[in-house]
Amino acid sequence: DRATKRIVLVGEIGGTAEEEAADFVRRRVTKPVVAYVAGRSAPPGKRMGHAGAIIQAGKGTAESKMKAFADAGVPVAQYPSEVATLLASTS
């Protein structure tokens, strides 16, 4: 949409939606994007919130999602408080 100037993607551990979003951003999005992935401190194998938020066999980790965003050229906030600063630095 033409009114949108910047995009913030907020993800969580578990599943592959964030990796898919990172690939989509890399291929199709021309607006500045910043990402944040919740759950960096979640222990593997522990359910966090709902069944989709479980980390298994190294997939769905916060680190793998953050790497996918970084590989797609998307700045990744380490903490929610960094999102605004990263947005301000995008053009």
PDB file of N, CA and C in Angstrom:
ATOM      1  N   ASP A   1       0.836  -1.175   0.000  1.00  0.00           N
ATOM      2  CA  ASP A   1       0.000   0.000   0.000  1.00  0.00           C
ATOM      3  C   ASP A   1       0.881   1.238   0.000  1.00  0.00           C
ATOM      4  N   ARG A   2       0.492   2.219  -0.703  1.00  0.00           N
ATOM      5  CA  ARG A   2       1.325   3.409  -0.893  1.00  0.00           C
ATOM      6  C   ARG A   2       1.505   4.238   0.367  1.00  0.00           C
ATOM      7  N   ALA A   3       0.584   4.141   1.306  1.00  0.00           N
ATOM      8  CA  ALA A   3       0.683   4.935   2.532  1.00  0.00           C
ATOM      9  C   ALA A   3       1.703   4.359   3.513  1.00  0.00           C
ATOM     10  N   THR A   4       2.039   3.092   3.385  1.00  0.00           N
ATOM     11  CA  THR A   4       3.004   2.456   4.282  1.00  0.00           C
ATOM     12  C   THR A   4       4.411   2.891   3.905  1.00  0.00           C
ATOM     13  N   LYS A   5       5.134   3.425   4.883  1.00  0.00           N
ATOM     14  CA  LYS A   5       6.497   3.911   4.636  1.00  0.00           C
ATOM     15  C   LYS A   5       7.555   2.904   5.064  1.00  0.00           C
ATOM     16  N   ARG A   6       7.293   2.191   6.168  1.00  0.00           N
ATOM     17  CA  ARG A   6       8.231   1.209   6.705  1.00  0.00           C
ATOM     18  C   ARG A   6       7.431   0.040   7.267  1.00  0.00           C
ATOM     19  N   ILE A   7       8.101  -1.103   7.412  1.00  0.00           N
ATOM     20  CA  ILE A   7       7.436  -2.310   7.899  1.00  0.00           C
ATOM     21  C   ILE A   7       8.208  -2.868   9.085  1.00  0.00           C
ATOM     22  N   VAL A   8       7.474  -3.255  10.136  1.00  0.00           N
ATOM     23  CA  VAL A   8       8.059  -3.953  11.279  1.00  0.00           C
ATOM     24  C   VAL A   8       7.463  -5.355  11.299  1.00  0.00           C
ATOM     25  N   LEU A   9       8.329  -6.362  11.269  1.00  0.00           N
ATOM     26  CA  LEU A   9       7.904  -7.751  11.381  1.00  0.00           C
ATOM     27  C   LEU A   9       8.264  -8.245  12.771  1.00  0.00           C
ATOM     28  N   VAL A  10       7.273  -8.752  13.497  1.00  0.00           N
ATOM     29  CA  VAL A  10       7.502  -9.305  14.831  1.00  0.00           C
ATOM     30  C   VAL A  10       7.206 -10.790  14.749  1.00  0.00           C
ATOM     31  N   GLY A  11       8.208 -11.592  15.081  1.00  0.00           N
ATOM     32  CA  GLY A  11       8.049 -13.036  15.026  1.00  0.00           C
ATOM     33  C   GLY A  11       8.286 -13.666  16.379  1.00  0.00           C
ATOM     34  N   GLU A  12       8.184 -14.987  16.393  1.00  0.00           N
ATOM     35  CA  GLU A  12       8.400 -15.743  17.624  1.00  0.00           C
ATOM     36  C   GLU A  12       9.038 -17.076  17.276  1.00  0.00           C
ATOM     37  N   ILE A  13       9.504 -17.762  18.285  1.00  0.00           N
ATOM     38  CA  ILE A  13      10.110 -19.070  18.082  1.00  0.00           C
ATOM     39  C   ILE A  13       9.062 -20.077  17.625  1.00  0.00           C
ATOM     40  N   GLY A  14       9.537 -21.141  16.992  1.00  0.00           N
ATOM     41  CA  GLY A  14       8.661 -22.201  16.517  1.00  0.00           C
ATOM     42  C   GLY A  14       8.161 -21.935  15.107  1.00  0.00           C
ATOM     43  N   GLY A  15       7.993 -22.986  14.346  1.00  0.00           N
ATOM     44  CA  GLY A  15       7.486 -22.857  12.988  1.00  0.00           C
ATOM     45  C   GLY A  15       8.498 -22.252  12.033  1.00  0.00           C
ATOM     46  N   THR A  16       8.058 -21.974  10.810  1.00  0.00           N
ATOM     47  CA  THR A  16       8.955 -21.437   9.791  1.00  0.00           C
ATOM     48  C   THR A  16       8.413 -20.174   9.130  1.00  0.00           C
ATOM     49  N   ALA A  17       7.353 -19.598   9.667  1.00  0.00           N
ATOM     50  CA  ALA A  17       6.729 -18.426   9.035  1.00  0.00           C
ATOM     51  C   ALA A  17       7.707 -17.267   8.889  1.00  0.00           C
ATOM     52  N   GLU A  18       8.569 -17.073   9.865  1.00  0.00           N
ATOM     53  CA  GLU A  18       9.504 -15.953   9.804  1.00  0.00           C
ATOM     54  C   GLU A  18      10.554 -16.151   8.714  1.00  0.00           C
ATOM     55  N   GLU A  19      11.059 -17.380   8.570  1.00  0.00           N
ATOM     56  CA  GLU A  19      12.007 -17.648   7.494  1.00  0.00           C
ATOM     57  C   GLU A  19      11.346 -17.429   6.131  1.00  0.00           C
ATOM     58  N   GLU A  20      10.096 -17.840   6.012  1.00  0.00           N
ATOM     59  CA  GLU A  20       9.355 -17.619   4.772  1.00  0.00           C
ATOM     60  C   GLU A  20       9.143 -16.124   4.532  1.00  0.00           C
ATOM     61  N   ALA A  21       8.840 -15.389   5.590  1.00  0.00           N
ATOM     62  CA  ALA A  21       8.664 -13.935   5.464  1.00  0.00           C
ATOM     63  C   ALA A  21       9.967 -13.271   5.039  1.00  0.00           C
ATOM     64  N   ALA A  22      11.081 -13.718   5.604  1.00  0.00           N
ATOM     65  CA  ALA A  22      12.383 -13.148   5.238  1.00  0.00           C
ATOM     66  C   ALA A  22      12.664 -13.371   3.758  1.00  0.00           C
ATOM     67  N   ASP A  23      12.356 -14.556   3.266  1.00  0.00           N
ATOM     68  CA  ASP A  23      12.555 -14.844   1.846  1.00  0.00           C
ATOM     69  C   ASP A  23      11.650 -13.965   0.982  1.00  0.00           C
ATOM     70  N   PHE A  24      10.411 -13.793   1.402  1.00  0.00           N
ATOM     71  CA  PHE A  24       9.476 -12.933   0.667  1.00  0.00           C
ATOM     72  C   PHE A  24       9.977 -11.492   0.636  1.00  0.00           C
ATOM     73  N   VAL A  25      10.441 -11.003   1.776  1.00  0.00           N
ATOM     74  CA  VAL A  25      10.972  -9.634   1.841  1.00  0.00           C
ATOM     75  C   VAL A  25      12.151  -9.495   0.879  1.00  0.00           C
ATOM     76  N   ARG A  26      13.046 -10.460   0.909  1.00  0.00           N
ATOM     77  CA  ARG A  26      14.225 -10.416   0.035  1.00  0.00           C
ATOM     78  C   ARG A  26      13.826 -10.351  -1.439  1.00  0.00           C
ATOM     79  N   ARG A  27      12.813 -11.124  -1.812  1.00  0.00           N
ATOM     80  CA  ARG A  27      12.413 -11.206  -3.220  1.00  0.00           C
ATOM     81  C   ARG A  27      11.466 -10.103  -3.677  1.00  0.00           C
ATOM     82  N   ARG A  28      10.587  -9.610  -2.795  1.00  0.00           N
ATOM     83  CA  ARG A  28       9.470  -8.798  -3.267  1.00  0.00           C
ATOM     84  C   ARG A  28       9.275  -7.434  -2.624  1.00  0.00           C
ATOM     85  N   VAL A  29       9.830  -7.205  -1.451  1.00  0.00           N
ATOM     86  CA  VAL A  29       9.521  -5.969  -0.720  1.00  0.00           C
ATOM     87  C   VAL A  29      10.574  -4.908  -1.011  1.00  0.00           C
ATOM     88  N   THR A  30      10.114  -3.715  -1.353  1.00  0.00           N
ATOM     89  CA  THR A  30      11.031  -2.616  -1.660  1.00  0.00           C
ATOM     90  C   THR A  30      11.072  -1.567  -0.555  1.00  0.00           C
ATOM     91  N   LYS A  31      10.174  -1.653   0.404  1.00  0.00           N
ATOM     92  CA  LYS A  31      10.150  -0.693   1.513  1.00  0.00           C
ATOM     93  C   LYS A  31      11.091  -1.159   2.621  1.00  0.00           C
ATOM     94  N   PRO A  32      11.570  -0.224   3.442  1.00  0.00           N
ATOM     95  CA  PRO A  32      12.427  -0.616   4.559  1.00  0.00           C
ATOM     96  C   PRO A  32      11.679  -1.534   5.536  1.00  0.00           C
ATOM     97  N   VAL A  33      12.373  -2.570   5.995  1.00  0.00           N
ATOM     98  CA  VAL A  33      11.799  -3.543   6.923  1.00  0.00           C
ATOM     99  C   VAL A  33      12.747  -3.715   8.096  1.00  0.00           C
ATOM    100  N   VAL A  34      12.180  -3.803   9.291  1.00  0.00           N
ATOM    101  CA  VAL A  34      12.914  -4.102  10.520  1.00  0.00           C
ATOM    102  C   VAL A  34      12.209  -5.289  11.167  1.00  0.00           C
ATOM    103  N   ALA A  35      12.974  -6.196  11.780  1.00  0.00           N
ATOM    104  CA  ALA A  35      12.378  -7.378  12.406  1.00  0.00           C
ATOM    105  C   ALA A  35      12.776  -7.488  13.871  1.00  0.00           C
ATOM    106  N   TYR A  36      11.917  -8.147  14.628  1.00  0.00           N
ATOM    107  CA  TYR A  36      12.211  -8.539  16.003  1.00  0.00           C
ATOM    108  C   TYR A  36      11.658  -9.947  16.183  1.00  0.00           C
ATOM    109  N   VAL A  37      12.452 -10.834  16.786  1.00  0.00           N
ATOM    110  CA  VAL A  37      12.021 -12.207  17.041  1.00  0.00           C
ATOM    111  C   VAL A  37      12.028 -12.443  18.545  1.00  0.00           C
ATOM    112  N   ALA A  38      10.854 -12.704  19.100  1.00  0.00           N
ATOM    113  CA  ALA A  38      10.725 -12.984  20.531  1.00  0.00           C
ATOM    114  C   ALA A  38      11.121 -14.428  20.814  1.00  0.00           C
ATOM    115  N   GLY A  39      11.691 -14.666  21.983  1.00  0.00           N
ATOM    116  CA  GLY A  39      11.986 -16.026  22.410  1.00  0.00           C
ATOM    117  C   GLY A  39      13.441 -16.422  22.373  1.00  0.00           C
ATOM    118  N   ARG A  40      14.348 -15.433  22.296  1.00  0.00           N
ATOM    119  CA  ARG A  40      15.782 -15.769  22.235  1.00  0.00           C
ATOM    120  C   ARG A  40      16.246 -16.576  23.437  1.00  0.00           C
ATOM    121  N   SER A  41      15.634 -16.372  24.585  1.00  0.00           N
ATOM    122  CA  SER A  41      16.104 -17.063  25.792  1.00  0.00           C
ATOM    123  C   SER A  41      15.312 -18.335  26.092  1.00  0.00           C
ATOM    124  N   ALA A  42      14.423 -18.737  25.195  1.00  0.00           N
ATOM    125  CA  ALA A  42      13.617 -19.940  25.426  1.00  0.00           C
ATOM    126  C   ALA A  42      14.482 -21.189  25.322  1.00  0.00           C
ATOM    127  N   PRO A  43      14.376 -22.096  26.290  1.00  0.00           N
ATOM    128  CA  PRO A  43      15.156 -23.335  26.221  1.00  0.00           C
ATOM    129  C   PRO A  43      14.581 -24.287  25.173  1.00  0.00           C
ATOM    130  N   PRO A  44      15.438 -24.990  24.415  1.00  0.00           N
ATOM    131  CA  PRO A  44      14.958 -25.955  23.421  1.00  0.00           C
ATOM    132  C   PRO A  44      14.073 -27.022  24.057  1.00  0.00           C
ATOM    133  N   GLY A  45      12.996 -27.401  23.365  1.00  0.00           N
ATOM    134  CA  GLY A  45      12.115 -28.453  23.845  1.00  0.00           C
ATOM    135  C   GLY A  45      11.055 -28.001  24.815  1.00  0.00           C
ATOM    136  N   LYS A  46      11.107 -26.762  25.262  1.00  0.00           N
ATOM    137  CA  LYS A  46      10.114 -26.275  26.220  1.00  0.00           C
ATOM    138  C   LYS A  46       9.025 -25.514  25.480  1.00  0.00           C
ATOM    139  N   ARG A  47       7.781 -25.838  25.783  1.00  0.00           N
ATOM    140  CA  ARG A  47       6.654 -25.148  25.165  1.00  0.00           C
ATOM    141  C   ARG A  47       6.566 -23.740  25.741  1.00  0.00           C
ATOM    142  N   MET A  48       6.414 -22.777  24.846  1.00  0.00           N
ATOM    143  CA  MET A  48       6.361 -21.375  25.258  1.00  0.00           C
ATOM    144  C   MET A  48       5.085 -20.744  24.718  1.00  0.00           C
ATOM    145  N   GLY A  49       4.025 -20.751  25.483  1.00  0.00           N
ATOM    146  CA  GLY A  49       2.807 -20.065  25.082  1.00  0.00           C
ATOM    147  C   GLY A  49       1.799 -20.929  24.350  1.00  0.00           C
ATOM    148  N   HIS A  50       2.202 -21.583  23.289  1.00  0.00           N
ATOM    149  CA  HIS A  50       1.292 -22.435  22.535  1.00  0.00           C
ATOM    150  C   HIS A  50       2.091 -23.502  21.791  1.00  0.00           C
ATOM    151  N   ALA A  51       1.393 -24.483  21.258  1.00  0.00           N
ATOM    152  CA  ALA A  51       2.062 -25.638  20.649  1.00  0.00           C
ATOM    153  C   ALA A  51       2.975 -25.261  19.496  1.00  0.00           C
ATOM    154  N   GLY A  52       2.662 -24.194  18.770  1.00  0.00           N
ATOM    155  CA  GLY A  52       3.492 -23.782  17.648  1.00  0.00           C
ATOM    156  C   GLY A  52       4.787 -23.127  18.058  1.00  0.00           C
ATOM    157  N   ALA A  53       4.933 -22.803  19.332  1.00  0.00           N
ATOM    158  CA  ALA A  53       6.117 -22.085  19.804  1.00  0.00           C
ATOM    159  C   ALA A  53       7.123 -23.010  20.461  1.00  0.00           C
ATOM    160  N   ILE A  54       7.208 -24.231  20.000  1.00  0.00           N
ATOM    161  CA  ILE A  54       8.190 -25.161  20.550  1.00  0.00           C
ATOM    162  C   ILE A  54       9.344 -25.314  19.554  1.00  0.00           C
ATOM    163  N   ILE A  55      10.545 -25.358  20.079  1.00  0.00           N
ATOM    164  CA  ILE A  55      11.741 -25.496  19.249  1.00  0.00           C
ATOM    165  C   ILE A  55      12.122 -26.967  19.211  1.00  0.00           C
ATOM    166  N   GLN A  56      12.310 -27.507  18.013  1.00  0.00           N
ATOM    167  CA  GLN A  56      12.697 -28.902  17.888  1.00  0.00           C
ATOM    168  C   GLN A  56      13.777 -29.052  16.833  1.00  0.00           C
ATOM    169  N   ALA A  57      14.765 -29.847  17.129  1.00  0.00           N
ATOM    170  CA  ALA A  57      15.824 -30.217  16.178  1.00  0.00           C
ATOM    171  C   ALA A  57      16.463 -29.008  15.498  1.00  0.00           C
ATOM    172  N   GLY A  58      16.670 -27.926  16.263  1.00  0.00           N
ATOM    173  CA  GLY A  58      17.357 -26.756  15.731  1.00  0.00           C
ATOM    174  C   GLY A  58      16.537 -25.916  14.774  1.00  0.00           C
ATOM    175  N   LYS A  59      15.304 -26.284  14.533  1.00  0.00           N
ATOM    176  CA  LYS A  59      14.449 -25.507  13.634  1.00  0.00           C
ATOM    177  C   LYS A  59      13.529 -24.626  14.461  1.00  0.00           C
ATOM    178  N   GLY A  60      13.246 -23.456  13.924  1.00  0.00           N
ATOM    179  CA  GLY A  60      12.333 -22.553  14.608  1.00  0.00           C
ATOM    180  C   GLY A  60      12.960 -21.781  15.743  1.00  0.00           C
ATOM    181  N   THR A  61      14.290 -21.802  15.835  1.00  0.00           N
ATOM    182  CA  THR A  61      14.941 -21.056  16.910  1.00  0.00           C
ATOM    183  C   THR A  61      14.950 -19.570  16.579  1.00  0.00           C
ATOM    184  N   ALA A  62      15.055 -18.762  17.606  1.00  0.00           N
ATOM    185  CA  ALA A  62      15.163 -17.319  17.390  1.00  0.00           C
ATOM    186  C   ALA A  62      16.391 -17.024  16.541  1.00  0.00           C
ATOM    187  N   GLU A  63      17.481 -17.730  16.792  1.00  0.00           N
ATOM    188  CA  GLU A  63      18.718 -17.492  16.053  1.00  0.00           C
ATOM    189  C   GLU A  63      18.554 -17.787  14.564  1.00  0.00           C
ATOM    190  N   SER A  64      17.882 -18.897  14.227  1.00  0.00           N
ATOM    191  CA  SER A  64      17.704 -19.229  12.808  1.00  0.00           C
ATOM    192  C   SER A  64      16.821 -18.203  12.111  1.00  0.00           C
ATOM    193  N   LYS A  65      15.840 -17.693  12.817  1.00  0.00           N
ATOM    194  CA  LYS A  65      14.953 -16.678  12.244  1.00  0.00           C
ATOM    195  C   LYS A  65      15.684 -15.344  12.091  1.00  0.00           C
ATOM    196  N   MET A  66      16.467 -14.977  13.095  1.00  0.00           N
ATOM    197  CA  MET A  66      17.230 -13.732  13.026  1.00  0.00           C
ATOM    198  C   MET A  66      18.239 -13.793  11.881  1.00  0.00           C
ATOM    199  N   LYS A  67      18.862 -14.955  11.691  1.00  0.00           N
ATOM    200  CA  LYS A  67      19.817 -15.117  10.591  1.00  0.00           C
ATOM    201  C   LYS A  67      19.115 -14.993   9.246  1.00  0.00           C
ATOM    202  N   ALA A  68      17.932 -15.580   9.126  1.00  0.00           N
ATOM    203  CA  ALA A  68      17.185 -15.488   7.865  1.00  0.00           C
ATOM    204  C   ALA A  68      16.866 -14.035   7.535  1.00  0.00           C
ATOM    205  N   PHE A  69      16.442 -13.265   8.538  1.00  0.00           N
ATOM    206  CA  PHE A  69      16.167 -11.846   8.300  1.00  0.00           C
ATOM    207  C   PHE A  69      17.446 -11.108   7.917  1.00  0.00           C
ATOM    208  N   ALA A  70      18.510 -11.347   8.660  1.00  0.00           N
ATOM    209  CA  ALA A  70      19.780 -10.671   8.365  1.00  0.00           C
ATOM    210  C   ALA A  70      20.267 -11.026   6.959  1.00  0.00           C
ATOM    211  N   ASP A  71      20.162 -12.295   6.583  1.00  0.00           N
ATOM    212  CA  ASP A  71      20.570 -12.723   5.241  1.00  0.00           C
ATOM    213  C   ASP A  71      19.729 -12.063   4.151  1.00  0.00           C
ATOM    214  N   ALA A  72      18.496 -11.680   4.502  1.00  0.00           N
ATOM    215  CA  ALA A  72      17.606 -11.004   3.553  1.00  0.00           C
ATOM    216  C   ALA A  72      17.822  -9.492   3.559  1.00  0.00           C
ATOM    217  N   GLY A  73      18.792  -9.030   4.363  1.00  0.00           N
ATOM    218  CA  GLY A  73      19.073  -7.597   4.425  1.00  0.00           C
ATOM    219  C   GLY A  73      18.169  -6.829   5.366  1.00  0.00           C
ATOM    220  N   VAL A  74      17.475  -7.544   6.247  1.00  0.00           N
ATOM    221  CA  VAL A  74      16.553  -6.917   7.194  1.00  0.00           C
ATOM    222  C   VAL A  74      17.271  -6.697   8.523  1.00  0.00           C
ATOM    223  N   PRO A  75      17.363  -5.449   8.999  1.00  0.00           N
ATOM    224  CA  PRO A  75      17.943  -5.216  10.320  1.00  0.00           C
ATOM    225  C   PRO A  75      17.093  -5.911  11.388  1.00  0.00           C
ATOM    226  N   VAL A  76      17.754  -6.539  12.354  1.00  0.00           N
ATOM    227  CA  VAL A  76      17.055  -7.288  13.392  1.00  0.00           C
ATOM    228  C   VAL A  76      17.342  -6.673  14.753  1.00  0.00           C
ATOM    229  N   ALA A  77      16.286  -6.287  15.451  1.00  0.00           N
ATOM    230  CA  ALA A  77      16.420  -5.750  16.802  1.00  0.00           C
ATOM    231  C   ALA A  77      16.705  -6.899  17.766  1.00  0.00           C
ATOM    232  N   GLN A  78      17.660  -6.695  18.654  1.00  0.00           N
ATOM    233  CA  GLN A  78      17.951  -7.691  19.680  1.00  0.00           C
ATOM    234  C   GLN A  78      16.932  -7.626  20.814  1.00  0.00           C
ATOM    235  N   TYR A  79      16.374  -6.444  21.016  1.00  0.00           N
ATOM    236  CA  TYR A  79      15.390  -6.191  22.067  1.00  0.00           C
ATOM    237  C   TYR A  79      14.274  -5.333  21.479  1.00  0.00           C
ATOM    238  N   PRO A  80      13.047  -5.441  21.986  1.00  0.00           N
ATOM    239  CA  PRO A  80      11.954  -4.622  21.454  1.00  0.00           C
ATOM    240  C   PRO A  80      12.265  -3.125  21.480  1.00  0.00           C
ATOM    241  N   SER A  81      13.002  -2.698  22.478  1.00  0.00           N
ATOM    242  CA  SER A  81      13.313  -1.269  22.605  1.00  0.00           C
ATOM    243  C   SER A  81      14.203  -0.750  21.479  1.00  0.00           C
ATOM    244  N   GLU A  82      14.822  -1.631  20.716  1.00  0.00           N
ATOM    245  CA  GLU A  82      15.688  -1.219  19.607  1.00  0.00           C
ATOM    246  C   GLU A  82      14.939  -0.995  18.294  1.00  0.00           C
ATOM    247  N   VAL A  83      13.684  -1.425  18.219  1.00  0.00           N
ATOM    248  CA  VAL A  83      12.935  -1.344  16.966  1.00  0.00           C
ATOM    249  C   VAL A  83      12.848   0.093  16.460  1.00  0.00           C
ATOM    250  N   ALA A  84      12.482   1.030  17.324  1.00  0.00           N
ATOM    251  CA  ALA A  84      12.328   2.429  16.893  1.00  0.00           C
ATOM    252  C   ALA A  84      13.642   3.002  16.375  1.00  0.00           C
ATOM    253  N   THR A  85      14.745   2.680  17.035  1.00  0.00           N
ATOM    254  CA  THR A  85      16.051   3.173  16.593  1.00  0.00           C
ATOM    255  C   THR A  85      16.400   2.610  15.218  1.00  0.00           C
ATOM    256  N   LEU A  86      16.152   1.320  15.015  1.00  0.00           N
ATOM    257  CA  LEU A  86      16.421   0.720  13.710  1.00  0.00           C
ATOM    258  C   LEU A  86      15.526   1.327  12.632  1.00  0.00           C
ATOM    259  N   LEU A  87      14.265   1.562  12.971  1.00  0.00           N
ATOM    260  CA  LEU A  87      13.360   2.190  11.998  1.00  0.00           C
ATOM    261  C   LEU A  87      13.856   3.570  11.603  1.00  0.00           C
ATOM    262  N   ALA A  88      14.317   4.317  12.575  1.00  0.00           N
ATOM    263  CA  ALA A  88      14.794   5.677  12.305  1.00  0.00           C
ATOM    264  C   ALA A  88      16.013   5.664  11.390  1.00  0.00           C
ATOM    265  N   SER A  89      16.776   4.580  11.412  1.00  0.00           N
ATOM    266  CA  SER A  89      17.991   4.515  10.595  1.00  0.00           C
ATOM    267  C   SER A  89      17.729   3.974   9.189  1.00  0.00           C
ATOM    268  N   THR A  90      16.486   3.570   8.901  1.00  0.00           N
ATOM    269  CA  THR A  90      16.159   3.088   7.559  1.00  0.00           C
ATOM    270  C   THR A  90      15.688   4.244   6.698  1.00  0.00           C
ATOM    271  N   SER A  91      15.794   4.068   5.401  1.00  0.00           N
ATOM    272  CA  SER A  91      15.316   5.141   4.512  1.00  0.00           C
ATOM    273  C   SER A  91      14.306   4.617   3.524  1.00  0.00           C
TER     274      SER A  91
END
